[in-house]
Amino acid sequence: MASFNCFILALFVVLTFTSINGALAARHLQQLPLLPPVPTLPRTGLPPLPYIPTLPQPTMPTMPTTQPTLPRPAPLPPIPSIPNVPTLPRATLPPLPSLPSIPTIPTSIPSIPFLSPPPSTTSP
């Protein structure tokens, strides 16, 4: 990530110096004396286009006005009937096992019994 930040900083510095040089060059061009006008050059004409002969238009054949009679196709054979498929006995699935119960998390912290000091051997 540090190299990316360094790259961004270097790019910013390069763009800054580029814009400074461009501004100085623009100011320098504005302070130059006026240049003499450019002389006009003689204009040359374009050569004439070559001659393209006109071709004769082909004639389209005439469309027939009557439709030809087509032979009738033979009748299709009847669709065969689907044979009866015997019914299979239905399989019974065993009942799903019950999910184990999720143990509950105790919400109270059990008290820790404090150890009492040992009984003193001297009597008061």
C-alpha positions as a printed NumPy array, in Angstrom:
array([[  0.   ,   0.   ,   0.   ],
       [  2.925,   2.311,   0.727],
       [  4.314,   1.797,  -2.776],
       [  0.924,   2.784,  -4.225],
       [  0.906,   6.011,  -2.183],
       [  4.467,   6.724,  -3.326],
       [  3.398,   6.172,  -6.942],
       [  0.483,   8.603,  -6.546],
       [  2.811,  11.223,  -5.028],
       [  5.33 ,  10.803,  -7.875],
       [  2.545,  11.11 , -10.457],
       [  1.287,  14.295,  -8.793],
       [  4.79 ,  15.82 ,  -8.845],
       [  5.295,  14.928, -12.525],
       [  1.941,  16.432, -13.507],
       [  2.738,  19.597, -11.557],
       [  6.069,  20.118, -13.318],
       [  4.473,  19.35 , -16.678],
       [  1.81 ,  21.99 , -16.206],
       [  4.411,  24.571, -15.069],
       [  6.486,  24.026, -18.223],
       [  3.372,  24.227, -20.367],
       [  2.337,  27.528, -18.77 ],
       [  5.801,  29.001, -19.292],
       [  5.839,  27.903, -22.925],
       [  2.404,  29.455, -23.53 ],
       [  3.516,  32.752, -22.011],
       [  6.674,  32.688, -24.147],
       [  4.594,  32.141, -27.323],
       [  2.311,  35.048, -26.426],
       [  5.283,  37.428, -26.078],
       [  6.759,  36.656, -29.512],
       [  6.44 ,  39.376, -32.176],
       [  3.826,  38.869, -34.885],
       [  4.934,  36.597, -37.688],
       [  4.76 ,  37.734, -41.334],
       [  1.678,  36.487, -43.197],
       [  1.959,  33.218, -45.041],
       [  2.069,  33.734, -48.826],
       [ -0.795,  32.276, -50.777],
       [  0.097,  29.27 , -52.88 ],
       [ -1.316,  28.721, -56.351],
       [ -4.244,  26.343, -56.337],
       [ -4.117,  23.379, -58.599],
       [ -7.306,  21.974, -60.046],
       [ -8.35 ,  18.392, -59.7  ],
       [ -7.924,  16.153, -62.734],
       [-11.157,  15.302, -64.55 ],
       [-12.925,  12.132, -63.539],
       [-12.655,   9.229, -65.969],
       [-15.62 ,   8.448, -68.198],
       [-17.84 ,   5.636, -66.889],
       [-19.917,   4.063, -69.646],
       [-23.555,   3.346, -68.939],
       [-24.401,  -0.344, -69.061],
       [-27.665,  -1.678, -70.456],
       [-30.208,  -2.647, -67.819],
       [-31.083,  -6.353, -67.786],
       [-34.703,  -7.322, -68.136],
       [-36.341,  -9.312, -65.399],
       [-38.188, -12.514, -66.398],
       [-41.913, -12.451, -65.955],
       [-43.426, -14.346, -63.048],
       [-45.945, -17.088, -63.861],
       [-49.513, -16.149, -63.025],
       [-50.733, -19.658, -62.162],
       [-49.297, -22.017, -59.604],
       [-48.282, -25.451, -60.773],
       [-50.154, -28.361, -59.25 ],
       [-48.092, -30.435, -56.878],
       [-48.661, -34.154, -56.255],
       [-50.492, -34.949, -53.043],
       [-48.395, -36.704, -50.426],
       [-49.441, -40.162, -49.3  ],
       [-51.439, -40.258, -46.064],
       [-49.373, -40.761, -42.938],
       [-49.637, -44.032, -41.029],
       [-51.554, -43.885, -37.742],
       [-49.647, -43.157, -34.566],
       [-48.993, -46.355, -32.616],
       [-50.618, -46.575, -29.227],
       [-48.462, -46.528, -26.111],
       [-48.553, -49.884, -24.279],
       [-49.729, -49.939, -20.69 ],
       [-46.888, -49.753, -18.22 ],
       [-47.45 , -51.908, -15.144],
       [-47.675, -49.982, -11.907],
       [-44.845, -50.533,  -9.497],
       [-45.379, -50.8  ,  -5.756],
       [-44.64 , -47.595,  -3.905],
       [-41.713, -47.727,  -1.54 ],
       [-42.332, -46.399,   1.934],
       [-39.586, -44.345,   3.468],
       [-38.612, -44.77 ,   7.114],
       [-39.44 , -41.813,   9.353],
       [-36.794, -39.134,   9.656],
       [-34.729, -39.258,  12.827],
       [-35.344, -36.456,  15.255],
       [-32.702, -33.766,  15.483],
       [-30.627, -33.693,  18.655],
       [-31.552, -30.943,  21.045],
       [-29.222, -27.972,  21.226],
       [-27.781, -27.476,  24.706],
       [-28.707, -24.209,  26.337],
       [-26.037, -21.762,  27.389],
       [-26.336, -20.747,  31.031],
       [-27.121, -17.071,  31.403],
       [-25.959, -16.692,  35.016],
       [-22.435, -17.185,  36.247],
       [-22.266, -19.657,  39.121],
       [-20.812, -18.303,  42.316],
       [-17.38 , -19.493,  43.266],
       [-17.149, -20.451,  46.965],
       [-14.444, -18.447,  48.677],
       [-12.098, -20.387,  50.785],
       [-12.271, -19.452,  54.419],
       [ -9.015, -19.037,  56.263],
       [ -7.922, -22.006,  58.263],
       [ -8.974, -21.984,  61.895],
       [ -6.433, -20.409,  64.199],
       [ -4.669, -22.604,  66.678],
       [ -4.513, -20.   ,  69.395],
       [ -7.568, -19.238,  71.401],
       [ -8.31 , -15.711,  72.523]])
